[in-house]
Structure formats: structure tokens, C-alpha cells
Short mmCIF file of N, CA and C in Angstrom, two decimals:
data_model
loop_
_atom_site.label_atom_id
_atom_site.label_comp_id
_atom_site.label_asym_id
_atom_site.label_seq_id
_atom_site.Cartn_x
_atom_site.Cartn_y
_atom_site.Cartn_z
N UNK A 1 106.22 103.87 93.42
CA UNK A 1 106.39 102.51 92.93
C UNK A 1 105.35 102.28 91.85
N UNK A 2 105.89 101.76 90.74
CA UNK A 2 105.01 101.32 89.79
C UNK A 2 104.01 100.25 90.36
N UNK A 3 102.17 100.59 89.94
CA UNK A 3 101.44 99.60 89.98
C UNK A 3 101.75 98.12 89.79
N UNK A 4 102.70 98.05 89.15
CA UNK A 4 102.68 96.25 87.90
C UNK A 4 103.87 96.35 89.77
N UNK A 5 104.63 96.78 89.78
CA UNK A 5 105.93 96.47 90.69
C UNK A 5 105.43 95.81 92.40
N UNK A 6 103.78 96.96 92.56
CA UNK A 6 103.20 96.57 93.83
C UNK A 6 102.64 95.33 94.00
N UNK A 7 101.70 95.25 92.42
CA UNK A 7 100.65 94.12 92.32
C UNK A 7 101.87 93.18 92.97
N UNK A 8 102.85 92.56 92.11
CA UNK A 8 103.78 91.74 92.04
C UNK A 8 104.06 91.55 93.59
N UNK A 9 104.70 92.61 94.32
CA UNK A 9 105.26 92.35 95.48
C UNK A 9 104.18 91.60 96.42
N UNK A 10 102.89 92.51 95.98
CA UNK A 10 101.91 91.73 97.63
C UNK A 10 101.36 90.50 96.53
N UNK A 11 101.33 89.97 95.79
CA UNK A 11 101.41 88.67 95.16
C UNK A 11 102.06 87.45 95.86
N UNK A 12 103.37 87.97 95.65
CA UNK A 12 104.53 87.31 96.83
C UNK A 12 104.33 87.17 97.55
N UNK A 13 103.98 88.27 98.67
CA UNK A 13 103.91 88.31 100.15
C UNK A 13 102.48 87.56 100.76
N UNK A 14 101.63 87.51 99.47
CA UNK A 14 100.19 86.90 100.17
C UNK A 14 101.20 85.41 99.87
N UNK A 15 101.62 84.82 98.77
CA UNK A 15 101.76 82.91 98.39
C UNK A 15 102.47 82.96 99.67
N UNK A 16 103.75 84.01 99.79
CA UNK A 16 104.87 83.52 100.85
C UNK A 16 103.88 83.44 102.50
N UNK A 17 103.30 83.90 102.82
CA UNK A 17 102.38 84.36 103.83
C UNK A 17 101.76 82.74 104.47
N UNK A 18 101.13 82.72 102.78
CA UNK A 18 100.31 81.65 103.11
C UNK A 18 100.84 79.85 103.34
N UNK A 19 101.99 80.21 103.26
CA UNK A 19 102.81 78.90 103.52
C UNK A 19 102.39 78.18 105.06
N UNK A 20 102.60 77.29 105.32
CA UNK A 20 102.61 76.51 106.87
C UNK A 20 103.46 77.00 107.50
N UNK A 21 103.33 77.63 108.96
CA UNK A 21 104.61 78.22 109.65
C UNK A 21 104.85 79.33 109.43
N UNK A 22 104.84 80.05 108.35
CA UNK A 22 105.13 81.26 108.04
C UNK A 22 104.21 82.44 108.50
N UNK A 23 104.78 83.44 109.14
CA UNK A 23 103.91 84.75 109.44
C UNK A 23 104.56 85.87 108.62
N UNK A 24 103.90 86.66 108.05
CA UNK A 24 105.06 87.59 106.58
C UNK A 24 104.32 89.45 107.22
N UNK A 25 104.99 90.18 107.65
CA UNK A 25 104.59 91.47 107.65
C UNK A 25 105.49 92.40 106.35
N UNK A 26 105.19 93.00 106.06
CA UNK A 26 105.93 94.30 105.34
C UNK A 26 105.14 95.42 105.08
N UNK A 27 105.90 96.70 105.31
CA UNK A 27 106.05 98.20 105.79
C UNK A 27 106.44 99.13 104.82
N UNK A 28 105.82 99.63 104.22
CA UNK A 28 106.23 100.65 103.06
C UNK A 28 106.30 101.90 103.49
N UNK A 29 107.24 102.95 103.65
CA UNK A 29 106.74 104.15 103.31
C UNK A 29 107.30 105.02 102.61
N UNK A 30 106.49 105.89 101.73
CA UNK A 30 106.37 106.32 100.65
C UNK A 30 106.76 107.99 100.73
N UNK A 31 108.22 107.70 101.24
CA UNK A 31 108.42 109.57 101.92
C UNK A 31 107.92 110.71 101.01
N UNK A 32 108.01 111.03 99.13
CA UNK A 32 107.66 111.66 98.83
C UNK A 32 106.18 112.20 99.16
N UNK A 33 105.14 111.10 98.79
CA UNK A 33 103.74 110.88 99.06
C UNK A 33 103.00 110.99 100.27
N UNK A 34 104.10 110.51 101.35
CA UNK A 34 103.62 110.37 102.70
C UNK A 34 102.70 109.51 102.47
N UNK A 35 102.45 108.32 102.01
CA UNK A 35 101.59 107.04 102.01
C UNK A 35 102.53 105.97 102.74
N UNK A 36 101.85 105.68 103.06
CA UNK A 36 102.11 104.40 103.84
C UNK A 36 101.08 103.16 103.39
N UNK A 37 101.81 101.89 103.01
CA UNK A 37 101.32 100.44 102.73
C UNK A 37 101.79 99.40 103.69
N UNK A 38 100.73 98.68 104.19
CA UNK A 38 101.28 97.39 104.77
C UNK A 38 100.74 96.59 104.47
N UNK A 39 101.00 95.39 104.40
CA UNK A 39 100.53 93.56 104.99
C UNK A 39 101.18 92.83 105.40
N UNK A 40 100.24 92.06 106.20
CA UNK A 40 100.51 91.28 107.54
C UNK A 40 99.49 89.77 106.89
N UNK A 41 100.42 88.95 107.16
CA UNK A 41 99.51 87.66 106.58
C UNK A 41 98.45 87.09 108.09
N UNK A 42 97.79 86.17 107.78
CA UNK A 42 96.75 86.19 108.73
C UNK A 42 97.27 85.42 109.87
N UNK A 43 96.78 86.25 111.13
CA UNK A 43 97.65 86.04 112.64
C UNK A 43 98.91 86.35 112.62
N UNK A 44 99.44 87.44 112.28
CA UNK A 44 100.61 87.71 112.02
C UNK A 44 100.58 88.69 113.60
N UNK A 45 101.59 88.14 114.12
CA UNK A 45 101.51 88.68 115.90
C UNK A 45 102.88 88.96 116.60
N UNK A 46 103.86 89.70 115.10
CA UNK A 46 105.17 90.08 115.77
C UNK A 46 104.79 91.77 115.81
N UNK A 47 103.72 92.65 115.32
CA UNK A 47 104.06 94.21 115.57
C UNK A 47 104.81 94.79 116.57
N UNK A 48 104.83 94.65 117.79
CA UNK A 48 105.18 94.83 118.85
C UNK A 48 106.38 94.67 119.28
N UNK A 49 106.94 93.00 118.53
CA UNK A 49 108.12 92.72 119.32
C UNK A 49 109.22 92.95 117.58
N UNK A 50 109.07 93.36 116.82
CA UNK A 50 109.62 93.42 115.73
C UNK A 50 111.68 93.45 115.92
N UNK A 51 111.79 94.76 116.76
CA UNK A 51 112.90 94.62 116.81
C UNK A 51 113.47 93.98 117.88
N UNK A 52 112.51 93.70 118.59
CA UNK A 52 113.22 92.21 119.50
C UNK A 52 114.10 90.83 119.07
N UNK A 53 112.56 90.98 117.78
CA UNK A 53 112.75 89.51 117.01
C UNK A 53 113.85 89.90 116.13
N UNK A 54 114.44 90.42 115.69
CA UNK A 54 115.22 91.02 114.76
C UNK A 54 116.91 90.57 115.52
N UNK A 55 116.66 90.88 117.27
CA UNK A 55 117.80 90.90 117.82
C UNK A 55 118.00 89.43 118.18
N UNK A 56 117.30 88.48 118.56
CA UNK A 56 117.41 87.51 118.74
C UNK A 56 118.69 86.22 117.99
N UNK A 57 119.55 85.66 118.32
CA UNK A 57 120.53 85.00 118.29
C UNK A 57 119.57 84.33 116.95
N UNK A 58 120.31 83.69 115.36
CA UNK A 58 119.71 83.47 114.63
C UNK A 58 118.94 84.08 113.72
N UNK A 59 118.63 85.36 113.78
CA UNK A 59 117.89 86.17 113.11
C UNK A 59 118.77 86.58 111.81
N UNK A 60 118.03 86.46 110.75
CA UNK A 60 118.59 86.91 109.84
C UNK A 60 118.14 87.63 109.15
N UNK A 61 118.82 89.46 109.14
CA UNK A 61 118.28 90.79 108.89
C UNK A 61 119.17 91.20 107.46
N UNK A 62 118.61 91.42 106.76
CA UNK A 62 118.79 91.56 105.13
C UNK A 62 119.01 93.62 105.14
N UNK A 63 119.87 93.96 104.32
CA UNK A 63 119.44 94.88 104.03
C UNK A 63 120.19 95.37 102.78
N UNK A 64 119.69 96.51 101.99
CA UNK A 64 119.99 96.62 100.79
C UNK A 64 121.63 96.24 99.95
N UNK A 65 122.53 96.59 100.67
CA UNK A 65 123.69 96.11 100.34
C UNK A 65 124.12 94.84 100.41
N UNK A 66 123.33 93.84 100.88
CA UNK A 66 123.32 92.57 100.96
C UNK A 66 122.63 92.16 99.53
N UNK A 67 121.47 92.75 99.56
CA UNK A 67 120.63 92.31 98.69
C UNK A 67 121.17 92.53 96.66
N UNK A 68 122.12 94.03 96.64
CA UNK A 68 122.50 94.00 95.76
C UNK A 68 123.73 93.48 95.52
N UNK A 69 124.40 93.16 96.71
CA UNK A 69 125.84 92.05 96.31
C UNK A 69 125.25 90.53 95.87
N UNK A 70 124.24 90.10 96.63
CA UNK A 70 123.73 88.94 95.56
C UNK A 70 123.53 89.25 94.12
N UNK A 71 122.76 90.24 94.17
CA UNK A 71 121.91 90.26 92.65
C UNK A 71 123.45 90.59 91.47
N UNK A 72 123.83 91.28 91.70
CA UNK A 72 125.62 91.56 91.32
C UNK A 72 126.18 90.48 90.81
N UNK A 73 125.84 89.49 92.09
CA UNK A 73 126.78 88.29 91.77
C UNK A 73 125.95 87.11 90.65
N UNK A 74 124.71 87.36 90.99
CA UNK A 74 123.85 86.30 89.99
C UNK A 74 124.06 87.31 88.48
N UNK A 75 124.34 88.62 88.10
CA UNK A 75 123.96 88.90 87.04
C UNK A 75 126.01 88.84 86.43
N UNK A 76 126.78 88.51 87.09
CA UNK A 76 128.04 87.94 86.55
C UNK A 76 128.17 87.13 86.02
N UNK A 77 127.35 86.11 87.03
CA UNK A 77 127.00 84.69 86.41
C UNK A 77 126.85 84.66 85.12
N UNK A 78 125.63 84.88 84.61
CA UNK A 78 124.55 84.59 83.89
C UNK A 78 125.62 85.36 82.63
N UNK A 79 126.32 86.48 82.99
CA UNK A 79 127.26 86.98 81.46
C UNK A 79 128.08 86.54 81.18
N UNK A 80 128.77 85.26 82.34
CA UNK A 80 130.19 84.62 82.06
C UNK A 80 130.13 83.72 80.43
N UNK A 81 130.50 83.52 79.72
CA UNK A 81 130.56 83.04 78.48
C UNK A 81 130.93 81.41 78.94
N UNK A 82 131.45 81.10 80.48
CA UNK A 82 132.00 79.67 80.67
C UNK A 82 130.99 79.15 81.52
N UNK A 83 130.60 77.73 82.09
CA UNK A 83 129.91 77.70 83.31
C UNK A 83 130.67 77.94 84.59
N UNK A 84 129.74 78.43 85.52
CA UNK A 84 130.55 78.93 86.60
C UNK A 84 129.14 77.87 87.82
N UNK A 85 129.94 77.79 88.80
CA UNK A 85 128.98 77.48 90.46
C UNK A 85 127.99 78.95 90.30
N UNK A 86 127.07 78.77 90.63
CA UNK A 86 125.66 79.29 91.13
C UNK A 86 126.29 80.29 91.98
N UNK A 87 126.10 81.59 91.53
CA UNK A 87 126.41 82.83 93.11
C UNK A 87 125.78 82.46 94.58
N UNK A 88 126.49 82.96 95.33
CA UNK A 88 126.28 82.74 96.54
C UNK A 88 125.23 83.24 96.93
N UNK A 89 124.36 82.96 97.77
CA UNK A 89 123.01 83.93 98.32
C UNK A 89 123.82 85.01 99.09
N UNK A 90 123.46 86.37 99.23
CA UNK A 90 123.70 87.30 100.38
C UNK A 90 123.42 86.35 101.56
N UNK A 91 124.79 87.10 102.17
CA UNK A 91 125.05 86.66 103.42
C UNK A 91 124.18 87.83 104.28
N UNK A 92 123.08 87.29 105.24
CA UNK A 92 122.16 88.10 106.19
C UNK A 92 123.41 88.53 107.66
N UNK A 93 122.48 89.64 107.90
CA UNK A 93 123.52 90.23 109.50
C UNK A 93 122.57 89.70 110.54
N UNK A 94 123.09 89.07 111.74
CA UNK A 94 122.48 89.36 112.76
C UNK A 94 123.14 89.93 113.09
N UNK A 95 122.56 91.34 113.37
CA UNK A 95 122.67 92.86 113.67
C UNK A 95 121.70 93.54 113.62
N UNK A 96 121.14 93.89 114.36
CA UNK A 96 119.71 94.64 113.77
C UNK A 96 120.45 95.98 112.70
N UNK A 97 119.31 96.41 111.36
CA UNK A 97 120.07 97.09 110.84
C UNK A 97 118.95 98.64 111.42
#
């Protein structure tokens, strides 16, 4: 992963972190490198139950094909020559993935 791409992400993850209510973990690993990155915002106290919480009624688990049928749909948008409604957000699974 590009430096400028990391700075950026744990940028995010510290503002999003630091919100009221919010606890933010994320898990990198870096199979070529065998590095591994994490952060966990402060009192962050799901390690343990991760895929519990994941299974729980309400949970909403994202994963890459979700994530690029949004982005898909916002970059249609934005080329349509007419106005169009705002793309839909990806729809999340509760499913653990």
C-alpha cells in the first residue's frame, strides 16, 4: 500500500474513532510482506467477540463486492450528461462474510 494511501486511511479511522459512541478497529495484512497493521480507537473492547458481533441480528458486514457496486454506481452518476437521483449506498449482508 502506498504511504499517501495509509497516512489517509488511519487519518479516517483515528476522526471516525474519535466520534461519541463509536469504537473503530481495523486489520491489515500484508500477505506479500507478511506485515501486519492495526488500530483500535481508544477502549475499543470487541477483539474477542468480533465475529460474534458480526453475527448478531442488525449487523451490517460490507465486503468488497458491495463496496465496488456502490462505487460503480456513484461513478455512472457523475458521467451521465442528464441529472440523475444520487446512487444507492451498497446494500451491507448480515451474513458474516
Amino acid at each position: 500500500m502506498l504511504r499517501r494511501n495509509l497516512e489517509g486511511l488511519l487519518s479516517k479511522c483515528y476522526r471516525y474513532g474519535a466520534l461519541r459512541g463509536v469504537e473503530l478497529g481495523i486489520y491489515i495484512k500484508y500477505m506479500e510482506s507478511g506485515q501486519f497493521l492495526s488500530y483500535e480507537s481508544e477502549n475499543f473492547s470487541y477483539q474477542s467477540t468480533i465475529l460474534e458481533q458480526k453475527r448478531l441480528p442488525g449487523s451490517k458486514n460490507y465486503s468488497p463486492s458491495h463496496l465496488a457496486l456502490g462505487i460503480a454506481k456513484k461513478l455512472q452518476g457523475t458521467s451521465a450528461k442528464t441529472a440523475t437521483a444520487p446512487a444507492a449506498s451498497p446494500k451491507p449482508t448480515t451474513e458474516p462474510i
